[in-house]
XYZ file of C-alpha atoms in Angstrom:
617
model
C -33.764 39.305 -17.053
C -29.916 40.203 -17.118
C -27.628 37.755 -17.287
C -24.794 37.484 -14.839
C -21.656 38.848 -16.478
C -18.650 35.005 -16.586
C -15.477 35.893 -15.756
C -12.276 34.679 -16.464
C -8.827 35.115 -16.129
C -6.584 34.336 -18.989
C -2.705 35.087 -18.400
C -0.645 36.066 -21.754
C 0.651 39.225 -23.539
C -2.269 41.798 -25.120
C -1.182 42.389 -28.490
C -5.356 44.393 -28.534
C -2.780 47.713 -28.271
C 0.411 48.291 -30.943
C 3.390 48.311 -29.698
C 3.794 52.344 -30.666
C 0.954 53.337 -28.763
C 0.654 53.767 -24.563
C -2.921 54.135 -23.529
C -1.175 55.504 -20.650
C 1.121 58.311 -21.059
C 2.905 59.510 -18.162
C 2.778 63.487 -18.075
C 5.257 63.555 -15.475
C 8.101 61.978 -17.296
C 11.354 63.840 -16.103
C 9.611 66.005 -13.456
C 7.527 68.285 -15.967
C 5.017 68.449 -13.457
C 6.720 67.854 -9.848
C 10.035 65.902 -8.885
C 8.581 64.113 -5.499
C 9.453 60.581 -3.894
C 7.998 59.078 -0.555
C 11.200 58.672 1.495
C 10.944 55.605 3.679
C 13.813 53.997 5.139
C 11.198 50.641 5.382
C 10.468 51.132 1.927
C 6.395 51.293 3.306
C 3.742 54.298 2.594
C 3.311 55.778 -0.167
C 0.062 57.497 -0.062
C -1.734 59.424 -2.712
C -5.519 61.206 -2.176
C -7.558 62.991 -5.409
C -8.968 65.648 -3.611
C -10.868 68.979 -4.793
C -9.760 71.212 -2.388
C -11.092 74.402 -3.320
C -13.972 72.692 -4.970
C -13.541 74.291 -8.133
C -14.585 71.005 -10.178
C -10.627 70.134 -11.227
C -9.563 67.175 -9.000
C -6.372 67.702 -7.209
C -3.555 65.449 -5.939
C -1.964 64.661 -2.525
C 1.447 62.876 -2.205
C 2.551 61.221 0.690
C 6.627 62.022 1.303
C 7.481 59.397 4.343
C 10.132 61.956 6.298
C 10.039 64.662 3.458
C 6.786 67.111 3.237
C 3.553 65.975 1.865
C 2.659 68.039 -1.407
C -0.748 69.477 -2.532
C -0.722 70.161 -6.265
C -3.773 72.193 -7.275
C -5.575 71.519 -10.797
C -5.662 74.533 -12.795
C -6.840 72.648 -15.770
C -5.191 71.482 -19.474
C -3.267 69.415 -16.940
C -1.452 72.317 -15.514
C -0.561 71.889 -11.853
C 0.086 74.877 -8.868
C 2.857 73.503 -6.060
C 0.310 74.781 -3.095
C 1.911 73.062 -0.724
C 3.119 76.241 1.363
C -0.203 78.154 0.508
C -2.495 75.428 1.578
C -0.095 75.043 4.917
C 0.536 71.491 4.281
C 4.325 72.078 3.861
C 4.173 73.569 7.169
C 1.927 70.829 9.074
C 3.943 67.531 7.886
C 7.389 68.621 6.965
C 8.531 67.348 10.437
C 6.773 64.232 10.585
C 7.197 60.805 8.728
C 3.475 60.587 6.899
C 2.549 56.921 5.288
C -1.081 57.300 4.135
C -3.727 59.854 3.094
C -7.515 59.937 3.551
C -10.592 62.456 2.653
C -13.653 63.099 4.146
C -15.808 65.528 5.468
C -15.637 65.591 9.285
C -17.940 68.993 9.683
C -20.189 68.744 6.622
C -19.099 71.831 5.052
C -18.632 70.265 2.030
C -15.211 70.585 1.943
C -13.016 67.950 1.749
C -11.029 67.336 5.206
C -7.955 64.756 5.420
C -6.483 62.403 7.788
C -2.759 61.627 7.521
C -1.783 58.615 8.738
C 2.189 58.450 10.021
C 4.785 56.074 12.087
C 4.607 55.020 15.189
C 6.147 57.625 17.566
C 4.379 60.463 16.078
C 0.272 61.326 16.364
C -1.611 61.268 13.041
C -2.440 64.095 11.576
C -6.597 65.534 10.959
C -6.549 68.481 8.982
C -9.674 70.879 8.091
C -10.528 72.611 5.005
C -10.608 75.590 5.546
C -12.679 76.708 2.578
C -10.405 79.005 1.636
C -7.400 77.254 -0.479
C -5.904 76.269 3.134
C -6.263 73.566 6.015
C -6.315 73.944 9.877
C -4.236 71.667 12.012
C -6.698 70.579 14.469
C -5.188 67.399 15.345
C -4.363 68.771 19.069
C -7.461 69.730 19.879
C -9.304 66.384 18.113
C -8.532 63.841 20.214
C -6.594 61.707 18.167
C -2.919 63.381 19.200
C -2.427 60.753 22.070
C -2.261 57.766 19.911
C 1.028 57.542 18.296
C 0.909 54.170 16.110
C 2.243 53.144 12.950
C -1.341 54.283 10.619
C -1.566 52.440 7.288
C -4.741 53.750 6.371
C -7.918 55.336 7.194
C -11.605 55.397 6.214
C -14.137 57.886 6.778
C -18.042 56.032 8.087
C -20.564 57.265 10.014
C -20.900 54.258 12.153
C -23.462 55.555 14.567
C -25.666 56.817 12.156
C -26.044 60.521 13.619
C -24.681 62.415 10.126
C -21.091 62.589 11.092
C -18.367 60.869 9.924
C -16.352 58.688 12.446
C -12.653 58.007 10.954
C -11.552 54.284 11.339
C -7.777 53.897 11.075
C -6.164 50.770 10.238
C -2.720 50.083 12.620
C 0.967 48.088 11.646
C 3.422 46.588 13.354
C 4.547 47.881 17.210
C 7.103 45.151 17.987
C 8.698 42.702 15.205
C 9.108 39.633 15.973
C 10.341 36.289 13.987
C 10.184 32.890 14.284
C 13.591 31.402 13.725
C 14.513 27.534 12.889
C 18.265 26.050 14.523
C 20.458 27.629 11.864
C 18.511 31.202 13.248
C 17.230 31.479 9.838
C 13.521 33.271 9.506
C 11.053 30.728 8.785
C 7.661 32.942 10.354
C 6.130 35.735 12.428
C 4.597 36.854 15.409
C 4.680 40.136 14.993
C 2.657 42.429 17.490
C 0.269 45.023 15.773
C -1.206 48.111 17.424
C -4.848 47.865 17.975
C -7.146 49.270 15.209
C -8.779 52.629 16.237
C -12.003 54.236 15.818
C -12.397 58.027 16.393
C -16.017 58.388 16.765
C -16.880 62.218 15.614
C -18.675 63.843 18.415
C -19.922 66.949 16.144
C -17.974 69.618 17.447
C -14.864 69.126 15.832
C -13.489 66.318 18.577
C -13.666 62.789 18.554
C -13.885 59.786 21.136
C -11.912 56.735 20.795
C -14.156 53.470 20.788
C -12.296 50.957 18.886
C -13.039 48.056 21.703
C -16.852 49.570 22.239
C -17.612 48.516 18.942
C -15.784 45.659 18.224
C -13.486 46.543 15.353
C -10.334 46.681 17.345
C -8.309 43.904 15.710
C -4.547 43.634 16.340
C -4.160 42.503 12.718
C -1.194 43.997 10.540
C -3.412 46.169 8.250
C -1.870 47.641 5.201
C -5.730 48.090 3.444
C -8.864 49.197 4.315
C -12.109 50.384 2.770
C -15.959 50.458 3.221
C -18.531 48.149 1.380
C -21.965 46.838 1.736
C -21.385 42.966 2.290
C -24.832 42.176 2.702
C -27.212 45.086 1.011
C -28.637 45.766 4.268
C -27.744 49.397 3.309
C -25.334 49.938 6.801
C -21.288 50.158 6.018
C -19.203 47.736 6.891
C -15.072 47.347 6.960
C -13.082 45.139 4.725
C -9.510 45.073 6.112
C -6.237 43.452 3.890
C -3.733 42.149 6.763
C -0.275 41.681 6.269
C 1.176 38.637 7.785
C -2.727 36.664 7.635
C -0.789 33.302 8.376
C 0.965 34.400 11.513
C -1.456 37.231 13.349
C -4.323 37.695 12.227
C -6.411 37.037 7.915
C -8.165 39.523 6.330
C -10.712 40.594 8.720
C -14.653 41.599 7.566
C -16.504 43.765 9.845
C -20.196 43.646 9.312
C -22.460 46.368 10.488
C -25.061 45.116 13.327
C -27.058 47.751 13.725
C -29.405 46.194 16.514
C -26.378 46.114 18.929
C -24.992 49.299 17.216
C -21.458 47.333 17.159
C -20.000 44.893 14.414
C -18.844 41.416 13.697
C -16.106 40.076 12.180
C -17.677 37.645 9.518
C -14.622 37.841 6.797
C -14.887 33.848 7.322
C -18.593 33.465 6.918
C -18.030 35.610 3.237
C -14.969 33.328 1.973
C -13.272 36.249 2.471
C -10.269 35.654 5.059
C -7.233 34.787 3.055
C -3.934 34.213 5.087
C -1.972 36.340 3.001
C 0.394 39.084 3.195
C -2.246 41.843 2.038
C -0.991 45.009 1.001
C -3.592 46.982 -0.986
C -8.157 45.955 -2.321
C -9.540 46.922 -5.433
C -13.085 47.448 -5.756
C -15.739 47.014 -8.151
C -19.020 45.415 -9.563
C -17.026 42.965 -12.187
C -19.581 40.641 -12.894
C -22.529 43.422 -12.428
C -24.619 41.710 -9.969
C -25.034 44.998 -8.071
C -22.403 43.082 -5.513
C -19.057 44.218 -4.941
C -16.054 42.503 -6.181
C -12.596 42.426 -4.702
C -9.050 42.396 -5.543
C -6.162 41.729 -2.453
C -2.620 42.228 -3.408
C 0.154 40.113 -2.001
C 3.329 38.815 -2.115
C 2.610 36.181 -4.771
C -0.603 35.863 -6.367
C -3.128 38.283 -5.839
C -6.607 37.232 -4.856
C -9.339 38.073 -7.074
C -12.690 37.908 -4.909
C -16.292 37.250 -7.157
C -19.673 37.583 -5.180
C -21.947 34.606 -6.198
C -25.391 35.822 -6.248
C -26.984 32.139 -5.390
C -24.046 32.284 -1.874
C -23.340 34.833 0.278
C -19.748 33.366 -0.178
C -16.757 34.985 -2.256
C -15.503 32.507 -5.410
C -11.653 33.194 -5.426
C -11.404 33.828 -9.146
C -7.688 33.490 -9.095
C -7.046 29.859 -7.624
C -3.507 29.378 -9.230
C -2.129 33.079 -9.670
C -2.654 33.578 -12.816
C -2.578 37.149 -11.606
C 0.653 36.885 -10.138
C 2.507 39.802 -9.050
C 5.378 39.609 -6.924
C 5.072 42.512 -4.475
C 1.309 44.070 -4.946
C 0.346 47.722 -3.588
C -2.198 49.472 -4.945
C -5.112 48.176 -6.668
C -7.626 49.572 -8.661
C -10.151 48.078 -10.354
C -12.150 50.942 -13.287
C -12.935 51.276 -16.544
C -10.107 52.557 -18.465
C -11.805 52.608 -21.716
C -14.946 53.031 -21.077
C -16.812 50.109 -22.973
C -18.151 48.972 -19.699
C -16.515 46.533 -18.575
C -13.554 47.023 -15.941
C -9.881 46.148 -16.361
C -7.430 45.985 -13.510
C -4.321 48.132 -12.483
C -1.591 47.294 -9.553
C 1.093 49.031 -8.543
C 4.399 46.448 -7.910
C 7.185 47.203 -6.011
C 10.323 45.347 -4.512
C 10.426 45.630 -0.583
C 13.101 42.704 1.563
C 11.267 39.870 3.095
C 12.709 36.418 4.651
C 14.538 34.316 2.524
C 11.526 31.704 2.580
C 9.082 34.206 0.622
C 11.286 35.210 -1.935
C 10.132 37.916 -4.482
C 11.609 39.614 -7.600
C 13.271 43.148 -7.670
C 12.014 44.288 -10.519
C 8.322 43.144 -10.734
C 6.804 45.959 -13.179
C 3.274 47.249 -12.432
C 0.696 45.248 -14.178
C -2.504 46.272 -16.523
C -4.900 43.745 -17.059
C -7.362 44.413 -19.878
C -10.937 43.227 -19.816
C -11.792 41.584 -23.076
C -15.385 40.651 -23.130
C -14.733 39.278 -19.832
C -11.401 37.969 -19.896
C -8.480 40.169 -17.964
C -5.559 40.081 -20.559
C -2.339 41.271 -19.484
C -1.097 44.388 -21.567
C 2.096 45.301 -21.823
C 1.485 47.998 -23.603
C -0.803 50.134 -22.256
C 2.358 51.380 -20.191
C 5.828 52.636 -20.507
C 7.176 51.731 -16.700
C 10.675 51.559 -15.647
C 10.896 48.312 -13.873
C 13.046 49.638 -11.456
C 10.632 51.585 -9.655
C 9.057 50.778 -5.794
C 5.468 51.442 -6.467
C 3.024 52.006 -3.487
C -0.148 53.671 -3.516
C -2.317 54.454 -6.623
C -5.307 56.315 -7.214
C -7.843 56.631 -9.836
C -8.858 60.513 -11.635
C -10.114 62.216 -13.963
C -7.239 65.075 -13.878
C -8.194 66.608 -17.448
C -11.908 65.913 -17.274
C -12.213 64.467 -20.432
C -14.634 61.660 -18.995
C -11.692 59.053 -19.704
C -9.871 57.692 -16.413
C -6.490 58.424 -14.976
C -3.960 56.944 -12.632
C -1.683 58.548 -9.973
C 1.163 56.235 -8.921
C 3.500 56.675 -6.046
C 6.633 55.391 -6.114
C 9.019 55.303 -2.843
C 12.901 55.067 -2.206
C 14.599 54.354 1.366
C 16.781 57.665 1.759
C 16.988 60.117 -1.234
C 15.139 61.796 -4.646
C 15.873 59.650 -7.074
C 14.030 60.255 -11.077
C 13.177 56.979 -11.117
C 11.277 56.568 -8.261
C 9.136 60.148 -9.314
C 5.618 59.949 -8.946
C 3.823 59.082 -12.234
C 0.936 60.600 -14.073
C -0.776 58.599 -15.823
C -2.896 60.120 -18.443
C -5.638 58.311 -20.557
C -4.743 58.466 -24.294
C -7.863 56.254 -24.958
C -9.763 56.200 -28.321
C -12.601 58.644 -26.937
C -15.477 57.036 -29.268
C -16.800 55.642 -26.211
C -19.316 57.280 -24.063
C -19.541 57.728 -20.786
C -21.061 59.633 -17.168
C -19.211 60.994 -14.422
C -21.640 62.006 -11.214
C -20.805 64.050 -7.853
C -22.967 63.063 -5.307
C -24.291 65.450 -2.618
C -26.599 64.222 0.446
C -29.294 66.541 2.144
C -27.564 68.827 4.792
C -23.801 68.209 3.105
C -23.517 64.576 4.956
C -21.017 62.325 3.395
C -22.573 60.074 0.335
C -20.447 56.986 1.682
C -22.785 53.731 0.894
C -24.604 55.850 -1.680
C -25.128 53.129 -4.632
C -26.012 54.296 -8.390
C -27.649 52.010 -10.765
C -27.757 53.232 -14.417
C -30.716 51.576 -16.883
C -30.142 50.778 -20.559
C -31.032 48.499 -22.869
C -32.762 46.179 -20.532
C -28.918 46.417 -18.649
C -28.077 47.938 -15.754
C -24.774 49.037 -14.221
C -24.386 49.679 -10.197
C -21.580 51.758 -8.602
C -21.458 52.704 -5.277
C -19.384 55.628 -3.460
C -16.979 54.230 -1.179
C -14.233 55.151 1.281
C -10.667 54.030 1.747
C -9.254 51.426 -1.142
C -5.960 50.541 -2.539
C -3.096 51.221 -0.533
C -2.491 54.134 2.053
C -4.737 55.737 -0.608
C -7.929 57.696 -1.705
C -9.321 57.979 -5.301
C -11.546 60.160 -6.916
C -14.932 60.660 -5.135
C -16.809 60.542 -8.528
C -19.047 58.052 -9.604
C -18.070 57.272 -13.006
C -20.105 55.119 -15.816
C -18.143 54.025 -18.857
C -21.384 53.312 -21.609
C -19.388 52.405 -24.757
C -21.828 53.583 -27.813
C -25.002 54.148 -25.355
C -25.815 57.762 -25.709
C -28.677 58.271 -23.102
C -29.051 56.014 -19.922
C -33.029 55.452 -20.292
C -33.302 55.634 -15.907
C -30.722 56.398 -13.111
C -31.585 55.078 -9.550
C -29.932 56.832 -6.493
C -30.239 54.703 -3.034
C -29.288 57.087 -0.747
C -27.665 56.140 2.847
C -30.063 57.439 4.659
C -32.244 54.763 2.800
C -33.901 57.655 0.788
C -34.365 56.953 -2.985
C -34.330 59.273 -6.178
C -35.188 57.898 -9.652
C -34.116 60.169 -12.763
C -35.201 59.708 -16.614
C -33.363 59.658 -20.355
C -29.805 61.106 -19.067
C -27.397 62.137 -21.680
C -23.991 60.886 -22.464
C -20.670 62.700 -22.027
C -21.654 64.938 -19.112
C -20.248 65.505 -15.497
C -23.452 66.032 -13.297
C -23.739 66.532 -9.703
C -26.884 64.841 -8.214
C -28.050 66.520 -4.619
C -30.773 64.650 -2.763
C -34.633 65.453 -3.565
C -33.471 67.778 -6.244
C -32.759 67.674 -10.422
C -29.422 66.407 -11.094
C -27.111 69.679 -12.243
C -24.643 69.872 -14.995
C -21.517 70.980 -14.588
C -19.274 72.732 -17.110
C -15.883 72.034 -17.011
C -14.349 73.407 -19.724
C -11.198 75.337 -19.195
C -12.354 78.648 -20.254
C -14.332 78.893 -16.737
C -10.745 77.214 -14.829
C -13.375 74.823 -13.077
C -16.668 73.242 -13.076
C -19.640 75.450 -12.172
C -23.259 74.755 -11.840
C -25.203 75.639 -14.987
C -29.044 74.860 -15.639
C -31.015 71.728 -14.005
C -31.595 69.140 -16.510
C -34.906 68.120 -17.441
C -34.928 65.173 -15.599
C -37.578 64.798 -13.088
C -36.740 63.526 -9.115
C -39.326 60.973 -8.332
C -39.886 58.954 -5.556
C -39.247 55.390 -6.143
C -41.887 54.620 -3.202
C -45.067 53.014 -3.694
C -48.185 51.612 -1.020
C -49.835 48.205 -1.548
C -52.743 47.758 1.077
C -53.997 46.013 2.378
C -51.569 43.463 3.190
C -51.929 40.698 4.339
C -55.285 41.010 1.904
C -57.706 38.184 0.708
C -57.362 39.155 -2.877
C -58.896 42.788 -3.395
C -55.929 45.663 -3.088
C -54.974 49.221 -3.835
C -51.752 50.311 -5.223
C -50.773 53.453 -5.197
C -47.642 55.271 -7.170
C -46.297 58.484 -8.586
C -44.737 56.487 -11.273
C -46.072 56.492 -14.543
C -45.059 53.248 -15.225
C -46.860 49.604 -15.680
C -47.794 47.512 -12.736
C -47.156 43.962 -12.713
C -47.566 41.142 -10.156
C -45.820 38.115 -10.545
C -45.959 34.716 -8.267
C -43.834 33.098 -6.337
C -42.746 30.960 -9.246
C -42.003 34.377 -11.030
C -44.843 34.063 -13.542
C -46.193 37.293 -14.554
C -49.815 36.991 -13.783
C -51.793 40.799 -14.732
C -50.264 43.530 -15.818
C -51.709 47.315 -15.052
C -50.848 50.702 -16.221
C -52.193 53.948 -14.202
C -54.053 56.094 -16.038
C -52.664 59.500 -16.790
C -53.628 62.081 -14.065
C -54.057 59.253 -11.572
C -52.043 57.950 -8.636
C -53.999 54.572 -7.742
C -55.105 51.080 -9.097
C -57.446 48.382 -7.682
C -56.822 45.072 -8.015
C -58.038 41.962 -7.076
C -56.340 38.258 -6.785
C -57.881 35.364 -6.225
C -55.359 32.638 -5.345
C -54.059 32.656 -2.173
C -49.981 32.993 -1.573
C -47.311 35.247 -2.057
C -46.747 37.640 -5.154
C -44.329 40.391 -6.042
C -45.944 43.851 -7.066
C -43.416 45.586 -9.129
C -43.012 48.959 -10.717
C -40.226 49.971 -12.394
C -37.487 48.905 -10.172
C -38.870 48.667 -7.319
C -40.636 45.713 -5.811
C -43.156 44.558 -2.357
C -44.651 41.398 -1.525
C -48.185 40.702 -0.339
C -49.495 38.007 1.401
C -52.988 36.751 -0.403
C -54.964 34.617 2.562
């Protein structure tokens, strides 16, 4: 049985990493790479996307510029970086506009990677297609979306309706400020009004239908962070959404997936999930690996660090008196940056004005919390960061393939290029004696893998990850599914749940590969060695896709049944007390077992991973 992973939060300066050494180094240092700032007069955006444009297996970056172009850097490999910003037409497509936020998806199921900028409140957002050819289309016009000209924060990409096209979900900030002031007209709250939340419900042929209201996710909250989860493991997506402002308009909002009314409610409540704070960016992860997601919110203050509970369906707050305490948060990211398992933390800090009554510092560094057998230790080492920076959105990468995690950091200034406020590279100078597995996921037909959750088997341990949409702050991160393993050198099973419910079981997988796992077929390796500029598909492993299904009939039954499997693995039925009461293994060549209880109840039939109940009358 595993154990559920304690966690705890202890506040003090990591001396795990000298003094000399950076885990992080930034590449970027001085503009060797690309001298770009998001321009923002409000000092809010910031946007960064990973993004494999051309899909050549190198992961790309998109930067955000406020009311200077976006930029598109394209990954040639040994971290060498093309300016195809002009090529790609990007220059050309946001270079009059004010752009806050960046998102990726696949609108047309092409399998290229589409995006959806998100800009300020006079101008129309911007959807742009991949081409397939190293450029984008502007189709923005002709979408549907042109006519609503609010202040977009963020985006996610969900199929909502369930009909294999992603819908995009946009998260909306402030249309008119307003503050509450006391008798010496000195700011002491807010009642700000926020534009409505939208969702732009993809109608197949390239256009989309607004139905924000129709479904019930059209919230007037201040959002600043958005991204898709599972909340209940009823395998439908549902919207998390970080709200700036919580006390005064609206807390962080959850929008749970009904799919009997094909609609949503807002349940962030029910989930001890609606904090009152001034959220600016969620980290996601399985910290405590009960195949639940985990959440971080960043705020003004003390961040709040949300654990499932397993025995509740409510969130413990993990962080009760800010012992993760930030002044400004952005970006969060929650990953494994050494790949030993377990996941450390990373938020991006950054100095914006607020009412005298708040109060925050100026120059509030961005914070790296290392996880040390489940303690988060602040290091202050694992970075060299220039305090005076404005940090916004971050994003997690693999930019040099190396199987060890990166971070892309955007930093913003109000009206000019300064060095300081460059964008940052981060790249992982790890010790690389720990293994690891970094997956691509690709659905029947090209549909988007959003909700698709990956369990990895070892050592009577198992890890879960699942492929999500939206996160941090105006952001995007890598679409891989990534597995640090530490010294494990062969993951004994690897379970795929599928969104369309489907599952795929695979056997003894390897260390230290990048696969790419397409639906009903043997997971793929990729090579991505520099020699070749990209990944490219090589031979199928000798893994076998399975189907985790099996029958149990009849049921309800008065003792005698049949099961029926194609896995060759042992049988066992347990009762409801979780005693194991018979064990059975098929024999080879067959597909089917008879068995026979005699007491009546209920009992769990499992096999493998997978488990039914029958009713015994």
């Amino acid at each position: 049985m595993q154990v559920k992973k304690i966690i705890a939060i202890i506040f003090f300066y990591s001396t795990l990493l000298s003094p000399s050494f950076s885990q992080f180094l930034d590449i970027n240092d001085g503009g060797n790479i690309i001298l770009h700032s998001h321009i923002s007069p409000n000092l809010l955006g910031g946007g960064v996307a990973i993004i494999d444009f051309n899909n050549d297996g190198w992961e790309d970056v998109y930067l955000t510029g406020g009311s200077e172009s976006d930029a598109l850097l394209m990954n040639k490999g040994n971290l060498e970086f093309e300016d195809s910003s002009i090529s790609s037409f990007i220059f050309q497509y946001t270079r009059l506009y004010h752009t806050n936020s960046v998102s990726t998806g696949d609108i047309n199921n092409d399998g290229f990677t589409d995006l959806f900028i998100g800009t300020i409140k006079e101008e129309s957002s911007l959807l742009l297609l991949n081409t397939g050819k190293g450029s984008f289309q502007n189709i923005t016009a002709s979408s549907g979306i042109a006519p609503f000209k609010e202040w977009a924060m963020g985006a996610v990409f969900i199929d909502v309706n369930n009909d294999g096209y992603q819908d995009i979900y946009v998260i909306n900030y402030i249309e008119e400020f307003n503050s509450i002031l006391d008798e010496n007209n000195e700011v002491i709250g807010f009642d700000h009004d926020c534009a409505p939340n939208r969702l732009f419900i993809n109608k197949g042929d390239l256009t989309f239908s607004e139905e924000g209201a129709l479904y019930n996710v059209d919230s007037k909250g201040c959002g600043l962070a958005v991204l898709t989860t599972d909340i209940n493991n009823d395998n439908m997506q549902d919207i998390f959404v970080g709200n700036d402002f919580g006390e005064w308009v609206y807390p962080n909002e959850l929008f749970v997936s009904q799919p009997a009314s094909n609609s949503f409610n807002e349940l962030a409540n029910s989930y001890n999930l609606s904090d009152s704070i001034y959220s600016m960016g969620i980290g996601v992860a399985d910290i405590n690996d009960d195949s639940q997601d985990d959440f971080i919110v960043t705020n003004i203050g003390k961040s709040s660090f949300k654990l499932s509970d397993a025995s509740s369906s409510e969130y413990e707050d993990l962080n009760p008196s800010g012992l993760i305490n930030n002044q400004t948060g952005w970006g969060a990211l929650i990953f494994d940056a050494d790949n030993d398992i377990d996941s450390e933390v990373y938020i991006s800090n950054g100095f914006i004005n607020t009412a005298d009554f708040i109060g925050n510092d100026a120059s509030d560094s961005n914070r790296f919390y290392l996880n040390a057998n489940g303690s988060f230790i602040e290091s202050t080492s694992a970075f060299v960061i220039d305090k005076n920076a404005k940090s916004r959105g971050s994003a997690v990468c693999d930019l040099n393939n190396d199987g060890f995690l990166d971070i892309v950091n955007v930093n913003i200034d109000r009206t000019h290029f300064d060095l300081n406020s460059n964008v940052n590279f981060y790249i992982n100078q790890a010790n690389q004696a720990n293994n690891w597995l970094s997956l691509l996921l690709e659905t029947k037909d090209l549909k988007s893998p959003v909700g698709a959750t990956v369990t990895a088997y070892y050592q009577d341990q198992a890890i879960t990850k699942r492929y999500f949409s939206g996160g941090s702050h105006a952001s995007s991160s890598s679409k891989r599914i990534h597995f640090g393993l530490n010294k494990v050198t062969k993951i004994d099973s690897m379970k795929v749940q599928w969104p369309d419910g489907d599952k795929s079981v695979f056997f003894n997988i390897s260390a230290n590969k990048h696969l790419k796992i397409k639906q009903s077929e043997n997971p793929t390796q990729l090579d991505c060695s520099s020699a070749n500029w990209g990944c490219v598909h090589t031979k199928p492993l000798s893994s076998d896709v399975i189907s985790l299904d099996f029958s149990v009939y009849p049921n309800p039954s008065t003792g005698a049944i049949s099961i029926e499997s194609m896995l060759n693995q042992p049988i066992k039925i347990f009762d409801s007390s979780g005693r194991l009461i018979a064990l059975y293994t098929i024999p080879n060549g067959a597909q089917k077992v008879h068995a026979t209880i005699e007491k009546r109840g209920i009992y769990i039939i499992r096999i493998g991973y997978e488990s039914k109940k029958i009713l015994i009358y």
